[in-house]
PDB file of C-alpha atoms in Angstrom:
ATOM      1  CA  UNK A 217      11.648  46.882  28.648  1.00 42.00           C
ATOM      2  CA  UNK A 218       8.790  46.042  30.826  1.00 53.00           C
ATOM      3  CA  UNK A 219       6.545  48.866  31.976  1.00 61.00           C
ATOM      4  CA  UNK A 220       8.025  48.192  35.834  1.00 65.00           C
ATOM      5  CA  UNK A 221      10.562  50.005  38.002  1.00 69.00           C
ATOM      6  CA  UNK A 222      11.951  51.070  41.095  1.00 67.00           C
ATOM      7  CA  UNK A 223      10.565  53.867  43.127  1.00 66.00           C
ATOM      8  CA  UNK A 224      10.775  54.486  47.074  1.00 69.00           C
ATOM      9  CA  UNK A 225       7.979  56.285  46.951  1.00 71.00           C
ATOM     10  CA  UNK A 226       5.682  53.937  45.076  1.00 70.00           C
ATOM     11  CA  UNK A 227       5.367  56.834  42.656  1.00 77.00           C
ATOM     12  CA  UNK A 228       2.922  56.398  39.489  1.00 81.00           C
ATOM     13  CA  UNK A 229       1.913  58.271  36.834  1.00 85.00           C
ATOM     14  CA  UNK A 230      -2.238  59.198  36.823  1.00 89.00           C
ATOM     15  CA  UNK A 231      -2.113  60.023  32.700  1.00 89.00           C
ATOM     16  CA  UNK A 232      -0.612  56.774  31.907  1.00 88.00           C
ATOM     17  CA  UNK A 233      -3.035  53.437  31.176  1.00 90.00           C
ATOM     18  CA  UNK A 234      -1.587  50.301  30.374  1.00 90.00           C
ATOM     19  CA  UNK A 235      -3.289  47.752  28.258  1.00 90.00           C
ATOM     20  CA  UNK A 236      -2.787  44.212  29.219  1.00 91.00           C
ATOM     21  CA  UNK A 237      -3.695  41.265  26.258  1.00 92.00           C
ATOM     22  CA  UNK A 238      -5.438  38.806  29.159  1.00 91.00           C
ATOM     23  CA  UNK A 239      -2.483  36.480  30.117  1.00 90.00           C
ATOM     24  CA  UNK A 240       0.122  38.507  28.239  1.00 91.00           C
ATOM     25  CA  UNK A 241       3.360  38.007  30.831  1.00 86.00           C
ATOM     26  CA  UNK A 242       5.940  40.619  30.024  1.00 87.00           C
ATOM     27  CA  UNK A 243       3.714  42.932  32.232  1.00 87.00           C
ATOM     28  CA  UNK A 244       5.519  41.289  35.189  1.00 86.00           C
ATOM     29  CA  UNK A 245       8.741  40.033  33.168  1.00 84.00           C
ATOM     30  CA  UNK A 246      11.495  41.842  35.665  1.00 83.00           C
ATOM     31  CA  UNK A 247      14.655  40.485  36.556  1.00 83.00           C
ATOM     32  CA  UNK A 248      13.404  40.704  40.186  1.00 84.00           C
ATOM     33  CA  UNK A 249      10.434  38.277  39.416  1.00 86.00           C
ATOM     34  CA  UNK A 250      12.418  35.816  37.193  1.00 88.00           C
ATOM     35  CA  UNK A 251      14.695  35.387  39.929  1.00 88.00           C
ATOM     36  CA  UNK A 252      12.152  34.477  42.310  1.00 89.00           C
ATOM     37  CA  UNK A 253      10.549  32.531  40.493  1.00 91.00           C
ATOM     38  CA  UNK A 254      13.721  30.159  39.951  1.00 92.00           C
ATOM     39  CA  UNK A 255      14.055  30.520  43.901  1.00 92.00           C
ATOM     40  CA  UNK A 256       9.825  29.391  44.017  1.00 92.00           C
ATOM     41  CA  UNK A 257      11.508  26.580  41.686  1.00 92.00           C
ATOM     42  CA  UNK A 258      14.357  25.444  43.785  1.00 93.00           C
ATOM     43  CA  UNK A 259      12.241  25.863  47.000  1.00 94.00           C
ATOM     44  CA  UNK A 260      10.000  23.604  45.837  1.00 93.00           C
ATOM     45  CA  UNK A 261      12.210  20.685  44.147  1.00 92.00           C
ATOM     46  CA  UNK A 262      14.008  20.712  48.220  1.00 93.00           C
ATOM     47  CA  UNK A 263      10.506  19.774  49.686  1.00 93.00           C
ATOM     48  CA  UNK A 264      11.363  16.468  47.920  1.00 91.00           C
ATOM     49  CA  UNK A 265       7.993  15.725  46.702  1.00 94.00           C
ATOM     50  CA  UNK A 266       7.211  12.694  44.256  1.00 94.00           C
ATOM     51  CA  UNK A 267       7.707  12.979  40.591  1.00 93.00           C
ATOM     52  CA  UNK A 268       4.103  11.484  40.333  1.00 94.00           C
ATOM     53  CA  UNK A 269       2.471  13.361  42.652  1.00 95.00           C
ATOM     54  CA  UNK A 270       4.515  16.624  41.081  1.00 93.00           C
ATOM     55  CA  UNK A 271       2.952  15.395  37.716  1.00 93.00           C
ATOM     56  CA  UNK A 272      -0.213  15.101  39.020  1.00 94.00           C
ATOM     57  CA  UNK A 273      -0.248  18.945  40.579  1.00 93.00           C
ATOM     58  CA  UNK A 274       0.333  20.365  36.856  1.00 89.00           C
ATOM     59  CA  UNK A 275      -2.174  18.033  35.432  1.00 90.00           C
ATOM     60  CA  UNK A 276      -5.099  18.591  38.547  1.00 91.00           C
ATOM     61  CA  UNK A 277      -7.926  20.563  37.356  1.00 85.00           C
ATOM     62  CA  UNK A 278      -8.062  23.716  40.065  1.00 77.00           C
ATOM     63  CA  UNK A 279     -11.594  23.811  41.627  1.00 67.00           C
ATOM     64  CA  UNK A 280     -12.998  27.788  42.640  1.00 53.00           C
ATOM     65  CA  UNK A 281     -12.302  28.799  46.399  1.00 49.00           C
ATOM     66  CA  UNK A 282     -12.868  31.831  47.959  1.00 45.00           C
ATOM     67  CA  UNK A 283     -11.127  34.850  47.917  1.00 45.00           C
ATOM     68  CA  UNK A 284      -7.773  34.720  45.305  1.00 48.00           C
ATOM     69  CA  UNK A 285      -7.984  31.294  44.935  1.00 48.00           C
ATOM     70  CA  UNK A 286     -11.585  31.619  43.290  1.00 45.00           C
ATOM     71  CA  UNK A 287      -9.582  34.216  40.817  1.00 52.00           C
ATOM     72  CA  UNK A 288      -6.920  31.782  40.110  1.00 52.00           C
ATOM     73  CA  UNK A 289      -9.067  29.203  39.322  1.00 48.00           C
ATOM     74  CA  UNK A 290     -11.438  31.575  37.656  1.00 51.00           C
ATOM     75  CA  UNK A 291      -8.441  32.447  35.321  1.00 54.00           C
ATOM     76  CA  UNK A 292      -7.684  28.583  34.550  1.00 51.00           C
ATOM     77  CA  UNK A 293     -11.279  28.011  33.863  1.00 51.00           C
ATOM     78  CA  UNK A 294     -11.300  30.860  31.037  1.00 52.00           C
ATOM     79  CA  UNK A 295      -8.439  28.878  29.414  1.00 51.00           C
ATOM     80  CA  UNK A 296     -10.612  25.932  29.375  1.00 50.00           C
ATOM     81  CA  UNK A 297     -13.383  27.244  27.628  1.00 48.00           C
ATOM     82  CA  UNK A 298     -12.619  27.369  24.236  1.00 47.00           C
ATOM     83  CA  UNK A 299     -10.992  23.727  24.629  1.00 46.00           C
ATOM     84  CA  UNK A 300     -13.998  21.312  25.148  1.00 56.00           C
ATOM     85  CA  UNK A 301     -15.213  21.088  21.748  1.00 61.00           C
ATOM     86  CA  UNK A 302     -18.326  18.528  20.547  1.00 64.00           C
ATOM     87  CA  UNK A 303     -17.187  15.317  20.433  1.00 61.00           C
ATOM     88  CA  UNK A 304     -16.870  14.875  16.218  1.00 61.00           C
ATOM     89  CA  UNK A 305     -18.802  11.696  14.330  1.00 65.00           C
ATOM     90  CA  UNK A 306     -15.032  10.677  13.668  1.00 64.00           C
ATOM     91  CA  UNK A 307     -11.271  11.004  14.006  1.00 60.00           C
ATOM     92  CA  UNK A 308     -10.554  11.814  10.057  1.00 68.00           C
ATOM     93  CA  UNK A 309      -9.150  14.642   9.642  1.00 72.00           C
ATOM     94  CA  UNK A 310      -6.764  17.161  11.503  1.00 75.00           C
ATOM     95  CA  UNK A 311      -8.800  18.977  13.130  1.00 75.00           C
ATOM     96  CA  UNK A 312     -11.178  16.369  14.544  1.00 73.00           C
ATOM     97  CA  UNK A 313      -8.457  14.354  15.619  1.00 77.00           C
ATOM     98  CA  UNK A 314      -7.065  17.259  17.683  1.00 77.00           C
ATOM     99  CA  UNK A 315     -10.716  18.089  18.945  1.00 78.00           C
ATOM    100  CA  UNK A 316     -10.821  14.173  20.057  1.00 80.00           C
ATOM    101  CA  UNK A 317      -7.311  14.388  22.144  1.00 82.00           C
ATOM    102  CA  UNK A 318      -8.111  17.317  23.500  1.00 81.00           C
ATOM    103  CA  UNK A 319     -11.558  16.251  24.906  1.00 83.00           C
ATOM    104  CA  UNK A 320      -9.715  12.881  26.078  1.00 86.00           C
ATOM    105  CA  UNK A 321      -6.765  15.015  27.755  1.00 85.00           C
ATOM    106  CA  UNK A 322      -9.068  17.222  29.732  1.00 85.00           C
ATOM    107  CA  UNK A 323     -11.325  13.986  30.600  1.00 87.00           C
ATOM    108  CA  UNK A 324      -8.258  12.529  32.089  1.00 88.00           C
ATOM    109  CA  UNK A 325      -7.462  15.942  34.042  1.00 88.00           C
ATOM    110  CA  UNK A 326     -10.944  15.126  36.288  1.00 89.00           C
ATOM    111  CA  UNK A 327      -9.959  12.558  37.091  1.00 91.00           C
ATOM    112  CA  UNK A 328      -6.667  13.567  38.776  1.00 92.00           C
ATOM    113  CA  UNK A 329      -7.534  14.601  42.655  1.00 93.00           C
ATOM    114  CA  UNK A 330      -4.043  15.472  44.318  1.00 94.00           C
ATOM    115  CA  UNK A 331      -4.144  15.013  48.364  1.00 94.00           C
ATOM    116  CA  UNK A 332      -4.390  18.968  50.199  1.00 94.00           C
ATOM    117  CA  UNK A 333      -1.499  17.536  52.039  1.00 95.00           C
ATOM    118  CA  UNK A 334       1.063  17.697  49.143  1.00 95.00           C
ATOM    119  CA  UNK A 335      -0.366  20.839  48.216  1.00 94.00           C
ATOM    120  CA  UNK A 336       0.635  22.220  51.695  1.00 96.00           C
ATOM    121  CA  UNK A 337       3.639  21.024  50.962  1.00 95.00           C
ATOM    122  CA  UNK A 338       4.075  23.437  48.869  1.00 95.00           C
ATOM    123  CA  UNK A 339       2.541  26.382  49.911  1.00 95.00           C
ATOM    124  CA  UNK A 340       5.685  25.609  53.193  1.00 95.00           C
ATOM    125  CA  UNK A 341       7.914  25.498  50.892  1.00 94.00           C
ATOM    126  CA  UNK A 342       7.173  28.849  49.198  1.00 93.00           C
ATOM    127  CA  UNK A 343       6.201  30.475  52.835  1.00 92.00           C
ATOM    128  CA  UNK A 344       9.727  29.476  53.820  1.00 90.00           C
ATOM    129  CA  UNK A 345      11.889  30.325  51.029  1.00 88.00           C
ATOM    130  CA  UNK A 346      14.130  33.885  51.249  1.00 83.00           C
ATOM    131  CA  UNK A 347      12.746  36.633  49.358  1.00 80.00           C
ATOM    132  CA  UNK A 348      14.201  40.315  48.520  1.00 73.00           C
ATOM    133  CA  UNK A 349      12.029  42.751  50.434  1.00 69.00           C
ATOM    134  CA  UNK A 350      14.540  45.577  49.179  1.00 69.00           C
ATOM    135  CA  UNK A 351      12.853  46.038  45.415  1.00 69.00           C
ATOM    136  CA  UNK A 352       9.796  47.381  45.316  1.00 71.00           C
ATOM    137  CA  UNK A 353       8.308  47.378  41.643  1.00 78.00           C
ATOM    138  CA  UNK A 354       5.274  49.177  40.532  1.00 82.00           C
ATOM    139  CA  UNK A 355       3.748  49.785  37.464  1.00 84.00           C
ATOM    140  CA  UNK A 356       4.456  52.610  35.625  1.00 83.00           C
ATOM    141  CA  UNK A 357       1.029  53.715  34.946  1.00 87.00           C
ATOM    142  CA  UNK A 358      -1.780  54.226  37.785  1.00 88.00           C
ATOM    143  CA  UNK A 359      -4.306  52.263  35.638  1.00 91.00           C
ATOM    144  CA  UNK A 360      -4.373  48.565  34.093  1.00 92.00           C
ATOM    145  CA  UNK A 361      -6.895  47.621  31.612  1.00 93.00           C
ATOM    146  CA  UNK A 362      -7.104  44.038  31.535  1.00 93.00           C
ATOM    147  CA  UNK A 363      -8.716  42.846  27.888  1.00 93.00           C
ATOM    148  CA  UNK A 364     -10.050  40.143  26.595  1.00 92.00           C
ATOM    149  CA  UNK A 365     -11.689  38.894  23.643  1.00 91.00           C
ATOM    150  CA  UNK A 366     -14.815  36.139  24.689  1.00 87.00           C
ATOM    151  CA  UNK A 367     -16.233  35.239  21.109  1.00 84.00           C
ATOM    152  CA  UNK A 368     -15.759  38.637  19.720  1.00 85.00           C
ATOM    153  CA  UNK A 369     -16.987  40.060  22.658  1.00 88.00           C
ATOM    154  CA  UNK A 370     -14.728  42.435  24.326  1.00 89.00           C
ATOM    155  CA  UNK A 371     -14.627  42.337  28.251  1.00 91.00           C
ATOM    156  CA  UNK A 372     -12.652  44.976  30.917  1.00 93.00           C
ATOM    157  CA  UNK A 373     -11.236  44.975  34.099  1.00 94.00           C
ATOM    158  CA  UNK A 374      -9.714  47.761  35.582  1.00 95.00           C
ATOM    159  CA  UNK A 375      -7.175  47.831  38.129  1.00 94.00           C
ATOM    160  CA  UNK A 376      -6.457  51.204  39.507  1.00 93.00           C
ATOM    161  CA  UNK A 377      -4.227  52.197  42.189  1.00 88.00           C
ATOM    162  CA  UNK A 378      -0.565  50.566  43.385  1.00 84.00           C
ATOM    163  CA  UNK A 379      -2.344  48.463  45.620  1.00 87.00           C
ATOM    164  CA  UNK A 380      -4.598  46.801  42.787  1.00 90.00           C
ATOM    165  CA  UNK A 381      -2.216  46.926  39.803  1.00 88.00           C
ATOM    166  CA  UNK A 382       0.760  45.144  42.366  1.00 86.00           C
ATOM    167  CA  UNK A 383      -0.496  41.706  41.061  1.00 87.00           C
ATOM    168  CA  UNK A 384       1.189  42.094  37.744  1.00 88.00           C
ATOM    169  CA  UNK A 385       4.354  43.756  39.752  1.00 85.00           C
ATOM    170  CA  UNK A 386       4.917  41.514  42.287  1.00 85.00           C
ATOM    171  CA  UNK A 387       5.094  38.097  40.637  1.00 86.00           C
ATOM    172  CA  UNK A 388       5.006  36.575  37.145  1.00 86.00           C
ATOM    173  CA  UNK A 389       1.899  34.675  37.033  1.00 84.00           C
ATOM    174  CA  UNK A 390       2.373  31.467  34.621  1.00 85.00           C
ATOM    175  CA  UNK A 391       0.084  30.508  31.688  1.00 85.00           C
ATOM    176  CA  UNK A 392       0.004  28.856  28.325  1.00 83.00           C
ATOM    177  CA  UNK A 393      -0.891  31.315  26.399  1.00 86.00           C
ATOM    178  CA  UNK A 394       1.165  34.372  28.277  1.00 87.00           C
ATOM    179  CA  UNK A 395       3.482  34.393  24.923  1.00 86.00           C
ATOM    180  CA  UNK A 396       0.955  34.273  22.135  1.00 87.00           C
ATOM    181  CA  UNK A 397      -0.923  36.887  23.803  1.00 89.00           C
ATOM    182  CA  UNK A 398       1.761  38.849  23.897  1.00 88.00           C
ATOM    183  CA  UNK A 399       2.659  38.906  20.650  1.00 89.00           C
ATOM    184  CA  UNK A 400       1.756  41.737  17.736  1.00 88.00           C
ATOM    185  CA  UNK A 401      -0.927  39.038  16.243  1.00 88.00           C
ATOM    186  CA  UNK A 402      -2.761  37.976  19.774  1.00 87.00           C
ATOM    187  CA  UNK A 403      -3.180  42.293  19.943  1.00 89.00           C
ATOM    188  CA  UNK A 404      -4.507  41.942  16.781  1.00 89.00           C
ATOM    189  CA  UNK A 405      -7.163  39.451  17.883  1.00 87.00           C
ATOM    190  CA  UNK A 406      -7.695  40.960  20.762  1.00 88.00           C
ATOM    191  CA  UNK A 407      -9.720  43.729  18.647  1.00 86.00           C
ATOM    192  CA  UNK A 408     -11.426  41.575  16.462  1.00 85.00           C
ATOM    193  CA  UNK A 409     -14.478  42.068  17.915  1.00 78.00           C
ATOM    194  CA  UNK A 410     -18.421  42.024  16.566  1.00 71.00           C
ATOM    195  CA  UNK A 411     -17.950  45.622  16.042  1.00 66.00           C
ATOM    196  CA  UNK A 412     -14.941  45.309  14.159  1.00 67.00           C
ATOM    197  CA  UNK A 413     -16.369  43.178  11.698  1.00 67.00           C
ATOM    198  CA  UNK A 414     -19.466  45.078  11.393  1.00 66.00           C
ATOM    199  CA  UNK A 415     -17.536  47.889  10.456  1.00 64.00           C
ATOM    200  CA  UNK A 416     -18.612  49.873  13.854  1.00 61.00           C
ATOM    201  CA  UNK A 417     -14.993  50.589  14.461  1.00 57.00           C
ATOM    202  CA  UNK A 418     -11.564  50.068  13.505  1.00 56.00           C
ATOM    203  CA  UNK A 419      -8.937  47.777  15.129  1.00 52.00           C
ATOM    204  CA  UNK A 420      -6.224  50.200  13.832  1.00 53.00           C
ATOM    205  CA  UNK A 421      -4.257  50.924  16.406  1.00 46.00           C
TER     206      UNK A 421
END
């Protein structure tokens, strides 16, 4: 089950850490959050926005703002990375092939610029919809180690506290690679690090 529950009292436990594979999403996978976000879903599909410009919101490139929005697009960013590849000499071949698409794909995506209007839209929609104040989910454990492997380097963040671990409580946050990362071979590659392979230390678990 995931590592969430019910508690009046916000009640956590100080000598339990939980380790989070970057985007992994079971971390926030309760009932409570899938059901809001099919309510986020339905909220949004009554705001009656165009298919196109709907298209163009999952395709649009997120640009850094301040405060959460500068994480959110921080977080898309990362994904990024490891997708803009040198353009190859030629398309023969799998691989290069794939590398050309992909370069091609994400070309396209800067070129999409969706009005702030429609994206108010939205944000109405959401603001607007009913939502269940009556569960309150926390983390089991006081302390959330957010990993993640950046070219076999491994980097940390740690959330501490009910107020800074309620982001992976409160809402499922969406990605690509929340299921991969999840599963027992994305922990595996999470700890393949330099030191791994140098024989530092072991990635047994």
């Amino acid at each position: 089950a995931p590592p969430v529950f019910r508690s009046d009292e916000g009640k956590v436990f100080d000598n339990i850490v939980i380790i989070q594979n970057d985007k992994d999403g079971v971390i926030s996978a309760s009932i409570n959050n899938f059901n809001d976000l099919f309510n986020k879903t339905v909220a949004i599909d009554a705001a009656d926005i165009d298919q196109q410009v709907m298209l163009n919101m999952l395709l649009e490139k997120i640009q850094k703002d301040e405060g959460d929005n500068a994480e959110k697009g921080n977080e898309e960013n990362q994904e990024e990375e490891n997708v803009e590849n040198p353009r190859p000499s030629n398309i023969w071949g799998l691989d290069k092939l794939m590398t050309t698409v992909s370069r091609s794909y994400n070309h396209y995506r800067e070129t999409i610029e969706v009005d702030p209007a429609e994206w108010d839209k939205v944000r109405e929609a959401l603001a607007g919809r009913k939502v269940d104040h009556s569960q309150h989910l926390t983390q089991l454990g006081k302390t959330v180690l957010q990993m993640r492997n950046v070219d076999g380097r491994m980097t940390i963040k740690k959330y501490s506290g009910s107020e800074a671990t309620k982001k992976f409580s409160q809402e499922i946050r969406l990605s690509k690679q929340m299921y991969g990362h999840h599963m027992p071979w994305g922990y595996s590659a999470l700890f393949q690090t330099d030191a791994t392979k140098r024989g530092d230390c072991s990635a047994d678990l």
